[in-house]
mmCIF file of C-alpha atoms in Angstrom:
data_model
loop_
_atom_site.group_PDB
_atom_site.id
_atom_site.type_symbol
_atom_site.label_atom_id
_atom_site.label_comp_id
_atom_site.label_asym_id
_atom_site.label_seq_id
_atom_site.Cartn_x
_atom_site.Cartn_y
_atom_site.Cartn_z
ATOM 1 C CA MET Q 1 72.724 257.638 273.397
ATOM 2 C CA SER Q 2 75.485 260.033 274.353
ATOM 3 C CA SER Q 3 74.831 263.749 274.614
ATOM 4 C CA GLU Q 4 76.689 264.436 271.555
ATOM 5 C CA GLN Q 5 74.492 262.156 269.401
ATOM 6 C CA THR Q 6 70.975 263.498 270.974
ATOM 7 C CA SER Q 7 68.976 265.705 268.585
ATOM 8 C CA TYR Q 8 67.339 268.399 270.282
ATOM 9 C CA ARG Q 9 64.083 270.876 269.063
ATOM 10 C CA VAL Q 10 63.580 274.438 270.126
ATOM 11 C CA VAL Q 11 60.210 274.613 271.041
ATOM 12 C CA LEU Q 12 58.310 277.579 272.630
ATOM 13 C CA ASN Q 13 54.873 278.365 274.611
ATOM 14 C CA ASP Q 14 52.010 280.577 274.246
ATOM 15 C CA GLU Q 15 53.824 283.335 276.362
ATOM 16 C CA GLU Q 16 56.802 282.947 273.693
ATOM 17 C CA GLN Q 17 59.261 281.588 276.312
ATOM 18 C CA TYR Q 18 61.752 279.101 274.487
ATOM 19 C CA SER Q 19 63.328 275.960 275.864
ATOM 20 C CA ILE Q 20 64.881 272.743 273.968
ATOM 21 C CA TRP Q 21 63.445 269.518 273.759
ATOM 22 C CA TRP Q 22 64.583 265.718 272.713
ATOM 23 C CA THR Q 23 63.337 265.312 269.214
ATOM 24 C CA ASP Q 24 62.677 261.711 269.946
ATOM 25 C CA ARG Q 25 59.915 262.578 272.661
ATOM 26 C CA ALA Q 26 56.500 263.988 272.431
ATOM 27 C CA LEU Q 27 56.332 267.744 272.889
ATOM 28 C CA PRO Q 28 54.831 268.337 276.407
ATOM 29 C CA ALA Q 29 51.327 270.274 276.609
ATOM 30 C CA GLY Q 30 51.470 273.709 275.616
ATOM 31 C CA TRP Q 31 54.655 273.437 273.734
ATOM 32 C CA GLN Q 32 55.137 273.711 270.140
ATOM 33 C CA ALA Q 33 58.093 273.353 267.811
ATOM 34 C CA GLU Q 34 59.739 276.580 266.783
ATOM 35 C CA GLY Q 35 61.391 274.600 263.716
ATOM 36 C CA THR Q 36 65.246 274.381 264.647
ATOM 37 C CA GLU Q 37 66.868 271.058 265.285
ATOM 38 C CA GLY Q 38 70.239 270.159 265.814
ATOM 39 C CA THR Q 39 72.678 269.541 268.606
ATOM 40 C CA ARG Q 40 71.955 271.077 272.235
ATOM 41 C CA GLU Q 41 74.867 273.869 271.259
ATOM 42 C CA GLU Q 42 72.799 274.676 268.005
ATOM 43 C CA CYS Q 43 69.411 274.951 269.796
ATOM 44 C CA LEU Q 44 70.934 276.880 272.706
ATOM 45 C CA ALA Q 45 72.442 279.396 270.139
ATOM 46 C CA ARG Q 46 69.291 279.879 268.327
ATOM 47 C CA ILE Q 47 67.248 280.408 271.421
ATOM 48 C CA ALA Q 48 70.186 283.290 272.283
ATOM 49 C CA GLN Q 49 69.561 284.617 269.010
ATOM 50 C CA VAL Q 50 65.666 285.089 268.899
ATOM 51 C CA TRP Q 51 64.754 285.172 272.589
ATOM 52 C CA THR Q 52 66.080 288.964 273.361
ATOM 53 C CA ASP Q 53 63.065 289.864 275.927
ATOM 54 C CA MET Q 54 62.674 287.166 278.527
ATOM 55 C CA ARG Q 55 59.389 288.961 279.622
ATOM 56 C CA PRO Q 56 56.172 286.486 279.136
ATOM 57 C CA LEU Q 57 54.045 287.914 276.148
ATOM 58 C CA SER Q 58 51.168 288.805 278.482
ATOM 59 C CA LEU Q 59 53.242 290.873 280.814
ATOM 60 C CA ARG Q 60 54.834 292.608 277.543
ATOM 61 C CA GLU Q 61 51.304 293.330 276.131
ATOM 62 C CA ARG Q 62 50.171 294.553 279.846
ATOM 63 C CA LEU Q 63 53.025 297.148 279.658
ATOM 64 C CA ALA Q 64 52.353 298.432 276.163
ATOM 65 C CA ALA Q 65 48.951 298.973 277.056
#
Protein backbone atom coordinates (compact mmCIF):
# COMPACT_ATOMS: atom_id res chain seq x y z
CA MET A 1 0.00 0.00 0.00
CA SER A 2 1.46 3.37 -0.94
CA SER A 3 1.72 6.19 1.57
CA GLU A 4 -1.09 8.05 -0.25
CA GLN A 5 -3.41 5.08 0.36
CA THR A 6 -2.35 4.40 3.94
CA SER A 7 -4.92 5.42 6.50
CA TYR A 8 -3.85 6.73 9.89
CA ARG A 9 -5.54 7.66 13.16
CA VAL A 10 -4.61 10.22 15.78
CA VAL A 11 -3.77 8.59 19.09
CA LEU A 12 -2.92 9.92 22.52
CA ASN A 13 -1.60 8.51 25.76
CA ASP A 14 -2.38 9.15 29.43
CA GLU A 15 0.07 12.07 29.43
CA GLU A 16 -1.96 13.69 26.61
CA GLN A 17 0.88 13.29 24.13
CA TYR A 18 -0.25 12.82 20.52
CA SER A 19 0.99 10.65 17.69
CA ILE A 20 -0.34 8.91 14.58
CA TRP A 21 -0.86 5.17 14.09
CA TRP A 22 -1.93 3.00 11.18
CA THR A 23 -5.67 2.23 11.19
CA ASP A 24 -5.07 -1.40 10.19
CA ARG A 25 -2.88 -2.14 13.23
CA ALA A 26 -3.76 -2.66 16.86
CA LEU A 27 -2.99 0.30 19.07
CA PRO A 28 0.17 0.03 21.16
CA ALA A 29 -0.24 -0.38 24.92
CA GLY A 30 -1.00 2.87 26.69
CA TRP A 31 -2.44 4.66 23.64
CA GLN A 32 -6.06 5.33 22.67
CA ALA A 33 -7.73 6.62 19.53
CA GLU A 34 -8.52 10.35 19.62
CA GLY A 35 -11.21 10.03 16.94
CA THR A 36 -9.53 11.49 13.85
CA GLU A 37 -8.68 9.22 10.92
CA GLY A 38 -7.40 10.05 7.45
CA THR A 39 -4.20 10.62 5.55
CA ARG A 40 -0.92 11.20 7.33
CA GLU A 41 -1.13 14.90 6.50
CA GLU A 42 -4.70 15.21 7.81
CA CYS A 43 -3.77 13.51 11.07
CA LEU A 44 -0.66 15.63 11.54
CA ALA A 45 -2.73 18.77 10.86
CA ARG A 46 -5.19 17.69 13.57
CA ILE A 47 -2.33 17.18 16.03
CA ALA A 48 -0.94 20.63 15.22
CA GLN A 49 -4.38 22.07 15.91
CA VAL A 50 -5.04 20.40 19.28
CA TRP A 51 -1.60 19.79 20.80
CA THR A 52 -0.66 23.33 21.70
CA ASP A 53 1.17 22.56 24.97
CA MET A 54 3.84 19.90 24.46
CA ARG A 55 4.43 19.39 28.18
CA PRO A 56 3.19 16.05 29.55
CA LEU A 57 0.00 16.23 31.62
CA SER A 58 1.80 15.26 34.84
CA LEU A 59 4.24 18.18 34.43
CA ARG A 60 1.44 20.66 33.69
CA GLU A 61 -0.42 19.50 36.79
CA ARG A 62 2.72 19.73 38.95
CA LEU A 63 3.44 23.26 37.77
CA ALA A 64 -0.17 24.33 38.34
CA ALA A 65 -0.09 23.12 41.98
